[in-house]
Amino acid sequence: SSSSTTTYIVQLNPQGVTSSSFASKPSWHLSFLQQTMSSEEDASSRLLYSYHSAMEGFAAQLSELELESLKMLPDVISIRPDHRLQIH
Amino acid sequence: TTYSYKFLGLSLSASREGAWYKSAFGRGTIIGVLDTGVWPESPSFNDRGMPAVPKKWRGICQEGQNFNSSNCNRKLIGARFFTKGHRVATYTPDGGREYVSPRDSHGHGTHTSSTAGGATVPMASVLGNAAGVAQGMAPGAHIAVYKVCWLNGCYSSDILAAMDVAIRDGVDILSLSLGGFPIPLFDDNIAIGSFRAVEHGILVVCAAGNNGPIQSSVANEAPWITTIGASTLDRRFPGIVQMGNGKYLYGESLYPGNHLKRAGKELELVYVTSENSGSEYCFKGSLPRAKVRGKIVVCDRGVNGRAEKGEVVKEAGGAAMILANTVINQEENSIDVHVLPATLIGFKESVRLKAYINSTRRPTARIVFGGTVIGKSRAPAVAQFSARGPSYSNPSILKPDVIAPGVNIIAAWPQNLGPTGLPEDSRRVNFTIMSGTSMACPHGSGIAALIRSAHPKWSPAAIKSAVMTTAEVVDHSGKPIMDGDKPAGVFAIGAGHVNPERAIDPGLIYDIRPEDYVMHLCTLGYTKSEILTITHRNVSCREVLKMNRGFSLNYPSISVIFKHGTRSKMIKRRVTNVGSPNSIYKVEVMAPKEVNVRVKPQRLIFTHINQSLSYKVWFTSRKRTEKGKMSFAQGQLTWVNSNNSFNRVKSPFSVTW
């Protein structure tokens, strides 16, 4: 299934975690994937990074369908595809 | 680097005075470099004489392929690698060519990190050229390397992960010699990550990009980032072409001329243009051996790599190469190490060379190598490739901020590569030459580290202000910095060329708090959701602007835009005294003829340190906006200390209709 996925950077509202019951930020981040993934696949296998300092959010591999349902979730403020940059 | 620190006025003196002594060579400061990794065995990362690792440091030396924790020391205090974004995007992994560890497979990261904070290395050179003592701009600073760039590129998910960790590790400066094209701030992961870094007191220094001289090509343009363009040095490596007709063409080369007799010998000259195979560019396999064997081959610059063209000529049996700039490159002189005798000539020379080739049935030439020549040419000048303003996404901020040396910079190089970086090059060197805003960026980061060491409590904006307001707009001969054959404008040089000696002691600074950037985004009309994305702050711009009527971001440079028939604009600024307690500053204005500039008050009287005073500037246009036509003018506003003319705090301004 990973062949039909693309990497996205998902940005979350930093206030969101305070109203949630998750013990840690990575588990809060993972919960967004668990809510959107339809397959039996382990959500953690799609999570590339969990960000806390430079940004509140995570990078994950998502299918088109998962992307659309993730956009609907409260506390998701922005989703951007991963960009390739280069040395100057 | 073996020379740029001297060019910038950084030196060891018997009197123990100057920026290096005032800043203890950058000791105690940690520069985080996001790049292609590091070659830890390079003498530039030797920790002899380095102080202990700062107590605040929480980073690690991450183990991986050919890299273990003992590769870090008191100079290279941290090393990590970020590969997940790259790994999932790269379908054909380049097995074996790349170290899966912080170790640098490419060379770029070793070069940039040593430029920022490399240790002192005596007798450094590139094959005998540019010999000298190599040092980084802040030779006492600690370096932490975050490998985010791989042979296939640098993925923003990896970059963001590195910034995320670097903030927690405790770096003071982040140096990013990477980027893309200018994009809106809410889509720009570097801008978003940098905002959080600045909130943590970290100064983020980025390369402006190499898409110059195209207008509005400057990248990494967020107001909280220090954006660095590239300049030239007054160091030349003559590699003069003597044509068969007895005339000379000036070129430059790093080839060690005394090693190969063929270099100085008169040989037949050939420029292969037929076959429609890219032979004029010396593409791989495009040069017929029978046509080029034993000859000096002319290759046009562009499309494929410059050093690669040399390898193609060598493989086809050519004896030497003349690399000819095209109209795009003009007189740009970024030179390279080559695998055979070679020299780079400018566009004007290339026109003369081709005219000579076409004028005779058997053209000949010889290349005369002239070694290293310092101080004979005008510099600094703007590098032709250096990205230019005005800022595409936010023209209300003048970008780039400053320029710094970025052409023909000699710095550390890994031992897995030859000096050309080509896989075919089996030579091994500790230093090589590179050009780009990538090379300018670590000059800026190193200077920022010096300021940070001298003034540990200054905010990132204060450090940036010190670098900008003390930058030079004239070259070493006292004449305007040039951009090709005309004086450089503010969209090429920003506030000017970095001057570390003056930046350590600016007298006044323009400080900016993170919340000021939020207000600035409100004034630009960014939506609530866009501001939340960029800053992670949930703000009501209506409320913010109601409480801060007439707000102007306290930026050290000024960009005035007259649009929709506006003829007058007022800008507010606030300066903080970081010099002598009792100081009086008088304003000097250089205004373009199209604009009337009035400053109030004309004098600022400070009675104590850290005192802040405000002033207002009214810009009134003397001409009307022409529909459908954009025009620019520029000037500068300088606060001069009445008792101490060393403290001249200069703000460039651009006016756009």
XYZ file of C-alpha atoms in Angstrom:
745
model
C 0.000 0.000 0.000
C 2.942 2.350 0.596
C 3.491 2.564 -3.189
C 0.304 4.628 -3.509
C 1.141 6.969 -0.673
C 2.862 10.341 -0.609
C 4.653 12.040 2.250
C 2.820 14.972 3.814
C 3.653 17.314 6.650
C 0.612 17.635 8.864
C 0.469 20.652 11.118
C -1.691 20.611 14.228
C -3.117 23.245 16.486
C -0.712 23.275 19.457
C -3.629 23.902 21.825
C -5.237 20.646 20.712
C -3.072 18.353 22.833
C -4.106 20.053 26.088
C -7.715 19.079 25.540
C -6.851 15.509 24.559
C -6.191 12.599 26.881
C -2.960 11.364 25.309
C 0.025 10.711 27.511
C 2.560 11.902 24.972
C 2.663 14.008 21.831
C 3.753 11.113 19.577
C 0.713 9.113 20.699
C -1.492 12.162 20.042
C 0.040 12.481 16.566
C -0.429 8.782 15.920
C -4.106 9.047 16.818
C -4.712 11.179 13.727
C -3.366 8.412 11.515
C -5.351 5.769 13.357
C -8.542 7.744 12.739
C -7.959 8.039 9.011
C -6.393 4.742 7.993
C -8.908 2.290 6.646
C -6.562 -0.680 6.280
C -5.355 -2.965 9.042
C -1.869 -1.592 8.595
C -0.055 -0.390 11.703
C -0.359 3.436 11.798
C 3.125 3.793 13.256
C 4.594 2.309 10.055
C 3.336 5.399 8.192
C 4.565 7.949 10.717
C 7.967 9.337 9.658
C 8.493 12.059 12.219
C 6.691 13.547 15.183
C 7.546 17.254 15.533
C 7.319 19.193 18.797
C 9.800 22.085 18.749
C 10.099 23.473 15.221
C 6.447 22.728 14.557
C 3.507 20.975 16.170
C 2.646 18.049 13.954
C 4.057 15.116 12.095
C 5.233 13.797 8.742
C 3.491 10.714 7.434
C 2.812 8.740 4.293
C -0.806 9.126 3.281
C -3.032 7.919 0.496
C -5.338 10.386 -1.288
C -8.318 9.072 0.664
C -6.525 9.353 3.996
C -5.420 12.855 3.107
C -9.006 13.931 2.492
C -10.288 12.479 5.773
C -7.352 13.936 7.720
C -8.251 17.411 6.427
C -11.661 17.062 8.095
C -10.303 16.395 11.579
C -10.375 19.167 14.171
C -6.922 20.431 15.214
C -5.469 19.792 11.730
C -4.518 23.306 10.586
C -2.458 22.607 7.490
C -1.264 19.719 5.327
C 1.597 20.233 2.904
C 3.259 17.712 0.597
C 6.905 17.026 1.367
C 9.128 19.145 -0.899
C 12.509 18.310 -2.270
C 14.957 21.163 -1.802
C 18.590 21.377 -2.773
C 21.936 22.624 -1.582
C 22.813 26.078 -2.865
C 38.897 29.017 4.497
C 42.386 30.128 3.586
C 41.661 33.768 2.797
C 38.099 35.053 3.272
C 38.582 35.721 7.021
C 41.490 38.035 6.151
C 39.430 39.701 3.433
C 36.760 40.358 6.090
C 39.330 41.911 8.420
C 39.505 39.004 10.876
C 43.090 38.478 11.931
C 45.422 37.507 14.720
C 47.228 40.646 15.839
C 50.096 41.266 18.236
C 47.964 43.862 20.010
C 45.264 41.241 20.551
C 42.589 43.616 19.287
C 39.831 43.116 16.769
C 36.629 41.128 16.361
C 38.192 37.718 17.036
C 39.623 38.845 20.369
C 36.485 40.793 21.376
C 34.395 37.675 20.748
C 36.911 35.104 22.045
C 36.859 33.577 18.537
C 33.234 32.556 19.034
C 33.944 30.347 22.088
C 30.906 28.994 23.878
C 28.626 29.357 20.854
C 27.143 26.360 19.046
C 26.529 26.535 15.295
C 24.081 23.933 13.992
C 24.679 23.187 10.310
C 21.936 21.471 8.271
C 23.672 20.056 5.223
C 25.154 16.892 3.670
C 26.964 15.828 6.844
C 30.570 16.038 7.909
C 33.952 14.376 7.433
C 35.001 14.361 11.093
C 38.649 13.401 10.462
C 39.251 16.651 8.546
C 41.864 18.777 10.353
C 39.262 21.563 10.364
C 37.383 19.624 13.048
C 40.374 19.042 15.308
C 39.506 20.128 18.856
C 42.961 21.189 20.033
C 42.568 24.252 22.266
C 38.770 24.074 22.232
C 36.913 24.681 25.490
C 34.702 21.997 27.045
C 31.323 21.218 25.523
C 28.814 23.830 26.846
C 26.708 22.585 29.761
C 23.493 23.501 27.961
C 24.285 21.058 25.107
C 21.823 18.178 24.908
C 22.754 16.805 21.480
C 24.264 13.458 20.555
C 26.820 11.942 18.230
C 24.602 9.520 16.344
C 26.264 6.313 15.215
C 25.812 4.949 11.715
C 27.733 3.674 8.716
C 31.447 4.506 9.200
C 30.579 6.878 11.995
C 30.729 6.252 15.729
C 30.337 8.359 18.821
C 34.094 8.882 19.125
C 34.002 10.890 15.889
C 32.687 13.835 17.887
C 34.949 15.953 20.053
C 35.007 19.409 21.612
C 34.903 21.054 18.153
C 32.360 18.782 16.480
C 30.076 18.344 19.478
C 27.109 16.761 17.741
C 26.196 14.865 14.594
C 22.871 13.399 13.546
C 21.295 12.211 10.298
C 17.716 12.382 9.032
C 16.826 9.996 6.260
C 13.171 8.986 6.565
C 11.751 11.578 4.134
C 14.538 10.896 1.669
C 14.262 7.130 1.985
C 10.538 6.911 1.209
C 10.844 9.335 -1.724
C 13.840 7.679 -3.355
C 12.629 4.591 -5.138
C 16.044 3.558 -6.428
C 18.360 3.756 -3.443
C 21.879 4.668 -4.431
C 23.368 1.726 -2.567
C 26.959 2.033 -1.508
C 27.584 5.579 -2.715
C 26.147 7.239 0.323
C 26.942 6.768 4.021
C 23.818 6.097 6.059
C 25.209 8.147 8.922
C 26.258 11.777 9.583
C 29.355 11.116 7.439
C 29.467 13.368 4.382
C 29.372 11.553 1.027
C 29.077 14.772 -0.972
C 31.544 17.273 0.506
C 29.212 20.273 0.646
C 28.457 19.958 4.378
C 32.109 19.499 5.305
C 32.887 22.654 3.293
C 30.124 24.814 4.802
C 30.558 23.712 8.423
C 34.318 24.313 8.290
C 33.686 27.756 6.776
C 31.433 28.675 9.687
C 33.488 27.325 12.567
C 36.468 25.331 11.309
C 39.604 25.058 13.441
C 42.952 26.592 12.512
C 44.823 24.459 9.951
C 48.294 25.572 8.864
C 49.596 25.068 5.321
C 46.225 24.471 3.703
C 45.886 24.730 -0.089
C 44.198 23.259 -3.132
C 46.928 21.472 -5.067
C 49.310 24.251 -4.020
C 46.968 27.101 -4.936
C 45.512 29.608 -2.441
C 47.915 28.387 0.232
C 47.572 29.705 3.747
C 46.261 29.054 7.235
C 42.688 27.798 6.965
C 40.208 28.926 9.603
C 36.470 29.246 9.951
C 34.864 32.608 10.675
C 34.372 31.570 14.297
C 37.282 29.170 14.904
C 36.427 28.892 18.605
C 32.773 27.964 18.070
C 31.411 24.453 18.488
C 29.789 22.742 15.507
C 26.790 20.423 15.463
C 26.034 18.766 12.159
C 22.568 17.669 11.045
C 22.696 15.652 7.843
C 19.493 16.342 5.914
C 20.741 16.447 2.329
C 21.445 13.306 0.336
C 22.639 12.841 -3.220
C 18.996 12.954 -4.301
C 18.228 16.236 -2.505
C 17.024 17.516 0.846
C 13.440 16.691 1.870
C 11.559 19.231 3.952
C 10.286 16.495 6.309
C 13.934 15.678 7.147
C 14.883 19.371 7.404
C 12.012 20.041 9.778
C 12.997 17.004 11.861
C 16.558 18.320 12.120
C 15.375 21.809 13.108
C 13.053 20.232 15.652
C 15.910 18.347 17.289
C 18.446 21.183 16.936
C 16.179 23.503 18.923
C 16.060 20.948 21.743
C 19.793 20.202 21.465
C 20.571 23.809 22.325
C 22.207 25.318 19.234
C 22.647 29.104 19.154
C 22.829 29.566 15.396
C 21.282 27.483 12.613
C 23.019 27.583 9.242
C 21.077 26.347 6.202
C 22.888 26.465 2.871
C 19.870 24.962 1.129
C 16.428 25.827 -0.134
C 14.239 26.041 -3.173
C 12.300 28.721 -4.976
C 10.505 31.503 -3.102
C 7.113 30.285 -1.859
C 4.456 31.788 0.462
C 5.494 31.702 4.109
C 2.581 29.419 5.092
C 3.861 26.792 2.615
C 7.507 27.220 3.574
C 8.650 24.632 6.122
C 11.984 26.384 6.668
C 10.170 29.658 7.432
C 7.787 27.857 9.807
C 10.545 25.928 11.613
C 12.694 29.053 11.791
C 9.959 31.049 13.496
C 9.939 28.562 16.371
C 13.753 28.573 16.438
C 13.761 32.375 16.744
C 11.238 32.109 19.581
C 13.833 29.926 21.317
C 16.520 32.605 20.831
C 18.216 30.883 17.895
C 19.380 32.945 14.918
C 18.609 31.240 11.589
C 20.965 32.082 8.730
C 20.086 30.882 5.225
C 21.517 31.042 1.714
C 19.563 33.346 -0.615
C 19.809 30.910 -3.546
C 21.692 30.868 -6.826
C 18.974 31.933 -9.256
C 20.415 35.408 -9.822
C 20.533 37.747 -11.554
C 16.826 37.069 -12.162
C 14.664 39.546 -10.268
C 12.640 38.244 -7.285
C 14.641 35.017 -7.161
C 15.625 35.327 -3.495
C 14.573 32.313 -1.379
C 14.479 31.834 2.410
C 12.991 35.309 2.673
C 11.015 35.227 5.934
C 11.684 38.401 7.957
C 12.945 36.355 10.941
C 15.578 34.626 8.750
C 18.931 36.229 7.931
C 19.191 35.830 4.152
C 22.698 35.855 2.701
C 23.683 36.581 -0.895
C 27.132 35.933 -2.347
C 30.060 38.227 -3.109
C 33.499 37.874 -4.667
C 36.973 38.101 -3.135
C 39.979 40.023 -4.465
C 41.830 36.730 -5.030
C 42.487 35.603 -8.582
C 44.039 32.489 -10.157
C 45.194 33.617 -13.601
C 45.088 30.974 -16.301
C 45.765 33.098 -19.353
C 45.113 31.863 -22.879
C 47.717 32.898 -25.431
C 46.093 32.439 -28.838
C 48.048 31.531 -31.935
C 47.635 35.076 -33.250
C 49.682 36.293 -30.290
C 46.744 37.856 -28.459
C 45.881 37.060 -24.841
C 42.609 36.202 -23.127
C 42.272 36.482 -19.350
C 41.061 33.312 -17.713
C 41.243 31.676 -14.291
C 42.394 28.233 -13.270
C 43.386 26.211 -10.232
C 45.514 23.824 -12.257
C 48.999 23.452 -10.801
C 50.759 24.575 -13.972
C 54.268 23.468 -13.104
C 53.243 19.816 -12.868
C 52.240 19.211 -16.478
C 54.395 20.277 -19.360
C 51.450 20.108 -21.762
C 49.823 22.983 -19.938
C 52.303 25.528 -21.166
C 52.783 24.012 -24.606
C 51.182 25.471 -27.728
C 48.547 23.035 -28.927
C 45.880 22.894 -31.553
C 42.577 24.404 -30.441
C 39.218 22.815 -31.208
C 35.583 23.817 -30.597
C 33.330 20.944 -31.681
C 29.923 22.302 -32.645
C 28.587 19.838 -35.181
C 26.881 16.450 -34.673
C 23.929 17.954 -32.735
C 25.086 15.946 -29.738
C 25.863 18.669 -27.236
C 29.549 18.586 -28.138
C 29.828 22.355 -27.633
C 28.896 21.676 -23.985
C 31.214 18.648 -23.899
C 28.459 16.211 -22.967
C 29.533 12.688 -22.091
C 30.299 10.748 -25.289
C 29.838 13.817 -27.524
C 33.475 14.488 -28.405
C 34.915 12.404 -31.300
C 38.335 11.172 -30.185
C 39.818 11.799 -33.641
C 38.845 15.467 -33.464
C 40.019 16.285 -29.953
C 42.983 14.004 -29.212
C 45.985 15.960 -27.961
C 44.214 19.293 -28.408
C 42.898 22.098 -26.231
C 39.118 21.661 -26.308
C 36.722 24.587 -25.878
C 33.594 23.718 -23.881
C 30.659 26.060 -23.380
C 29.515 26.445 -19.807
C 26.072 25.191 -18.847
C 23.783 22.120 -18.663
C 26.308 19.579 -17.303
C 28.817 20.071 -14.486
C 31.902 22.197 -15.053
C 34.345 19.596 -13.719
C 32.442 16.862 -15.574
C 33.229 18.618 -18.875
C 36.925 18.319 -18.035
C 36.527 14.584 -17.419
C 34.711 14.209 -20.768
C 37.547 16.020 -22.563
C 40.130 13.873 -20.794
C 38.295 10.632 -21.628
C 38.163 11.663 -25.307
C 41.926 12.203 -25.315
C 41.923 16.000 -25.085
C 45.034 17.583 -23.578
C 43.449 20.644 -21.955
C 40.167 22.526 -21.728
C 39.029 26.108 -22.065
C 35.697 26.505 -20.312
C 33.863 29.373 -22.034
C 31.159 31.415 -20.321
C 27.998 31.925 -22.372
C 25.838 35.037 -22.475
C 23.993 33.778 -19.362
C 27.187 33.622 -17.286
C 28.728 36.866 -18.568
C 32.025 37.409 -16.689
C 31.148 35.154 -13.704
C 34.342 33.503 -12.445
C 33.444 30.548 -10.200
C 36.366 28.263 -10.852
C 36.874 24.597 -10.123
C 39.556 22.016 -9.769
C 39.776 19.977 -12.996
C 41.218 16.607 -13.936
C 43.314 18.146 -16.703
C 44.863 21.563 -17.442
C 41.917 23.943 -17.797
C 40.964 27.582 -17.546
C 37.680 29.492 -17.333
C 37.171 32.534 -19.565
C 34.415 35.172 -19.433
C 31.778 35.708 -22.121
C 33.589 38.600 -23.795
C 36.771 36.503 -24.004
C 34.813 33.521 -25.295
C 33.447 35.661 -28.167
C 37.014 36.714 -29.017
C 38.268 33.119 -28.759
C 35.570 31.771 -31.091
C 36.182 34.611 -33.549
C 39.852 33.618 -33.606
C 38.985 29.910 -34.088
C 36.756 30.842 -37.041
C 39.426 33.095 -38.535
C 42.048 30.445 -39.204
C 42.302 26.899 -40.524
C 44.568 25.710 -37.736
C 43.859 27.624 -34.498
C 46.341 27.106 -31.668
C 46.702 28.276 -28.093
C 48.620 27.756 -24.885
C 47.462 28.233 -21.299
C 49.802 30.110 -18.983
C 49.079 29.407 -15.325
C 49.774 32.314 -13.001
C 49.318 30.918 -9.502
C 47.478 32.868 -6.807
C 47.187 36.666 -6.944
C 45.698 38.622 -4.044
C 44.635 42.259 -3.811
C 44.949 43.277 -7.459
C 41.239 43.242 -8.362
C 38.191 45.160 -7.140
C 36.203 43.343 -4.493
C 33.796 42.602 -3.030
C 31.400 42.571 -5.969
C 28.063 40.803 -6.273
C 28.303 37.239 -7.545
C 26.386 37.022 -10.788
C 24.461 33.926 -9.605
C 23.472 35.432 -6.247
C 19.668 35.587 -5.948
C 18.063 39.040 -6.158
C 15.144 40.853 -4.608
C 12.616 42.232 -4.359
C 11.141 39.540 -2.184
C 8.535 37.604 -4.189
C 6.176 36.701 -1.344
C 6.744 39.728 0.900
C 8.098 42.825 -0.898
C 7.582 44.907 2.236
C 10.840 43.419 3.531
C 14.029 44.189 1.641
C 15.857 40.949 0.752
C 18.556 39.620 0.659
C 19.677 41.046 4.004
C 23.423 41.124 3.308
C 26.053 39.592 1.075
C 29.158 37.653 2.175
C 32.011 35.859 0.371
C 30.620 33.034 -1.762
C 32.829 32.787 -4.846
C 35.943 30.593 -4.975
C 35.894 29.687 -1.298
C 38.475 27.132 -0.217
C 37.391 25.031 2.743
C 37.506 21.491 4.125
C 36.827 18.479 1.917
C 36.233 14.801 2.674
C 38.707 12.031 1.942
C 36.259 9.860 -0.003
C 36.270 12.316 -2.909
C 38.803 13.983 -5.148
C 38.925 17.779 -5.290
C 36.621 17.821 -8.333
C 34.011 15.716 -6.537
C 33.937 13.392 -9.561
C 33.939 9.636 -8.931
C 36.750 9.277 -11.515
C 39.041 11.653 -9.595
C 41.315 9.494 -7.426
C 43.287 12.400 -5.941
C 42.731 13.114 -2.257
C 42.898 16.566 -0.635
C 41.880 18.159 2.656
C 40.560 21.319 0.971
C 38.795 22.279 -2.222
C 37.153 25.246 -3.887
C 33.403 25.845 -4.157
C 31.109 28.736 -5.079
C 27.493 29.504 -4.240
C 25.300 31.317 -1.754
C 25.838 28.063 0.180
C 29.386 29.275 0.769
C 28.232 32.803 1.691
C 25.755 31.505 4.281
C 28.313 29.972 6.703
C 30.354 33.185 6.554
C 27.211 34.857 7.918
C 26.650 32.095 10.505
C 30.242 32.292 11.710
C 30.078 36.074 12.083
C 26.766 35.709 13.922
C 28.512 33.248 16.274
C 31.176 35.862 17.012
C 28.494 38.433 17.881
C 26.654 35.876 19.984
C 29.836 35.145 21.963
C 30.509 38.854 22.476
C 26.884 39.599 23.432
C 25.320 36.376 24.749
C 22.082 38.082 25.821
C 21.261 39.651 22.466
C 18.164 38.402 20.662
C 18.420 36.849 17.172
C 16.998 40.101 15.741
C 19.647 42.172 17.555
C 22.453 40.012 16.131
C 20.948 40.300 12.666
C 20.610 44.071 13.085
C 24.285 44.330 14.053
C 25.310 42.428 10.908
C 23.042 44.484 8.652
C 23.515 48.028 9.929
C 27.299 47.774 9.863
C 27.558 46.220 6.387
C 29.567 48.063 3.734
C 28.165 49.437 0.491
C 31.618 50.239 -0.870
C 34.344 47.824 -1.886
C 37.908 47.729 -0.564
C 38.894 50.568 -2.899
C 36.191 52.782 -1.395
C 34.092 52.734 -4.570
C 30.530 51.338 -4.810
C 30.203 47.556 -4.750
C 29.705 46.492 -8.360
C 27.158 44.155 -9.926
C 28.696 43.243 -13.262
C 29.587 46.528 -14.938
C 27.218 48.745 -12.898
C 26.994 49.721 -9.214
C 25.003 47.157 -7.228
C 21.484 47.971 -6.089
C 19.841 47.109 -2.770
C 18.038 44.138 -4.326
C 21.468 42.594 -5.011
C 23.336 43.457 -1.813
C 20.617 44.263 0.749
C 22.282 46.249 3.515
C 25.704 45.526 1.989
C 28.770 43.399 2.549
C 29.324 41.954 6.023
C 31.920 43.651 8.219
C 32.534 41.576 11.382
C 34.798 44.144 12.994
C 32.008 46.746 13.006
C 29.211 44.222 13.605
C 30.687 43.288 17.006
C 30.193 46.891 18.141
C 27.266 48.415 16.210
C 26.343 51.139 18.739
C 22.597 50.827 18.127
C 20.404 47.863 17.293
C 16.926 47.411 15.865
C 15.349 44.750 18.081
C 12.305 42.687 17.154
C 10.233 40.412 19.426
C 8.551 37.307 17.964
C 5.107 38.902 18.547
C 6.179 41.822 16.336
C 6.460 39.400 13.409
C 2.884 38.271 14.098
C 1.709 41.906 13.960
C 3.680 42.345 10.759
C 1.873 39.388 9.180
C -1.412 41.021 10.244
C -0.444 44.271 8.499
C 0.269 42.277 5.330
C -3.269 40.878 5.346
C -2.434 37.254 6.155
C -5.502 35.322 7.322
C -5.929 34.009 10.849
C -5.351 30.463 9.635
C -2.231 31.397 7.650
C -0.781 33.182 10.695
C -1.599 30.145 12.862
C 0.256 27.929 10.359
C 3.334 30.158 10.251
C 3.593 31.095 13.922
C 1.409 28.595 15.820
C -0.272 31.624 17.370
C -4.009 32.082 17.361
C -4.470 35.809 16.900
C -7.213 38.217 16.003
C -5.557 40.662 13.642
C -8.385 43.127 14.122
C -7.640 43.283 17.864
C -3.868 43.282 17.377
C -3.929 46.116 14.854
C -6.446 48.147 16.883
C -3.986 48.133 19.781
C -0.979 48.909 17.559
C -2.128 51.554 15.094
C 0.481 52.522 12.490
C 2.659 49.510 13.355
C 5.841 49.025 11.294
C 8.086 46.005 11.786
C 11.297 47.299 13.376
C 13.395 45.876 10.507
C 16.946 47.200 10.032
C 16.238 47.986 6.374
C 13.222 49.750 4.868
C 11.026 48.895 1.893
C 8.500 51.525 0.796
C 5.814 50.617 -1.725
C 3.691 53.323 -3.353
C 0.594 51.760 -4.860
C -3.009 52.671 -5.659
C -2.059 56.328 -6.044
C -0.448 56.638 -2.579
C 2.093 59.465 -2.587
C 3.264 59.478 1.039
C 4.241 56.816 3.542
C 5.350 57.042 7.183
C 7.651 54.423 8.686
C 8.418 54.095 12.401
C 11.588 52.603 13.832
C 13.005 52.098 17.329
C 16.718 51.852 18.080
C 18.323 50.584 21.279
C 21.623 51.900 22.550
C 24.141 49.076 23.003
C 27.219 51.350 22.877
C 28.314 54.106 25.254
C 25.821 55.257 27.908
C 25.849 58.922 26.846
C 25.620 58.953 23.068
C 24.175 61.407 20.602
C 23.343 60.202 17.107
C 22.594 62.486 14.149
C 20.773 61.320 11.066
C 22.214 61.425 7.538
C 19.926 60.671 4.616
C 20.847 59.830 1.047
C 17.582 60.099 -0.872
C 16.897 59.373 -4.528
C 15.711 62.334 -6.604
C 12.234 60.849 -7.017
C 11.538 60.816 -3.270
C 11.521 63.408 -0.517
C 12.636 61.897 2.813
C 12.045 63.621 6.137
C 13.211 62.173 9.493
C 11.992 63.287 12.905
C 13.742 63.739 15.276
C 17.038 64.522 13.569
C 19.027 63.696 16.697
C 18.715 60.836 19.190
C 20.130 61.540 22.647
C 20.812 58.453 24.742
C 21.643 58.738 28.431
C 22.038 55.054 29.284
C 22.711 51.629 27.825
C 19.719 49.605 26.597
C 17.673 52.804 26.265
C 15.343 52.699 23.253
C 14.311 55.748 21.239
C 11.956 55.973 18.296
C 11.999 57.986 15.133
C 9.707 58.453 12.169
C 10.509 58.731 8.485
C 8.159 60.262 5.919
C 8.701 59.204 2.321
C 6.933 61.409 -0.213
C 6.945 60.473 -3.871
C 7.771 63.236 -6.338
C 6.455 61.170 -9.229
C 3.208 59.420 -10.026
C 2.770 55.674 -10.314
C 2.707 54.713 -13.983
C -0.037 52.208 -14.685
C 1.291 48.745 -15.521
C 4.902 49.801 -15.011
C 7.025 48.969 -11.987
C 9.967 51.183 -11.063
C 12.437 51.324 -8.191
C 14.671 53.804 -6.414
C 16.947 53.411 -3.427
C 18.738 55.353 -0.723
C 20.014 55.043 2.811
C 19.425 56.446 6.237
C 22.326 56.466 8.701
C 22.523 57.335 12.389
C 26.038 58.602 13.114
C 27.436 58.792 16.630
C 28.581 62.394 17.180
C 31.475 61.353 19.427
C 32.505 58.122 17.784
C 32.167 57.904 14.007
C 32.943 54.135 14.214
C 29.284 53.725 15.169
C 27.415 54.418 11.946
C 24.117 52.573 11.932
C 22.960 52.355 8.361
C 19.593 51.299 6.928
C 19.181 50.938 3.182
C 15.764 51.680 1.747
C 14.062 50.708 -1.466
C 11.133 52.584 -2.975
C 8.817 50.775 -5.375
C 6.127 52.324 -7.581
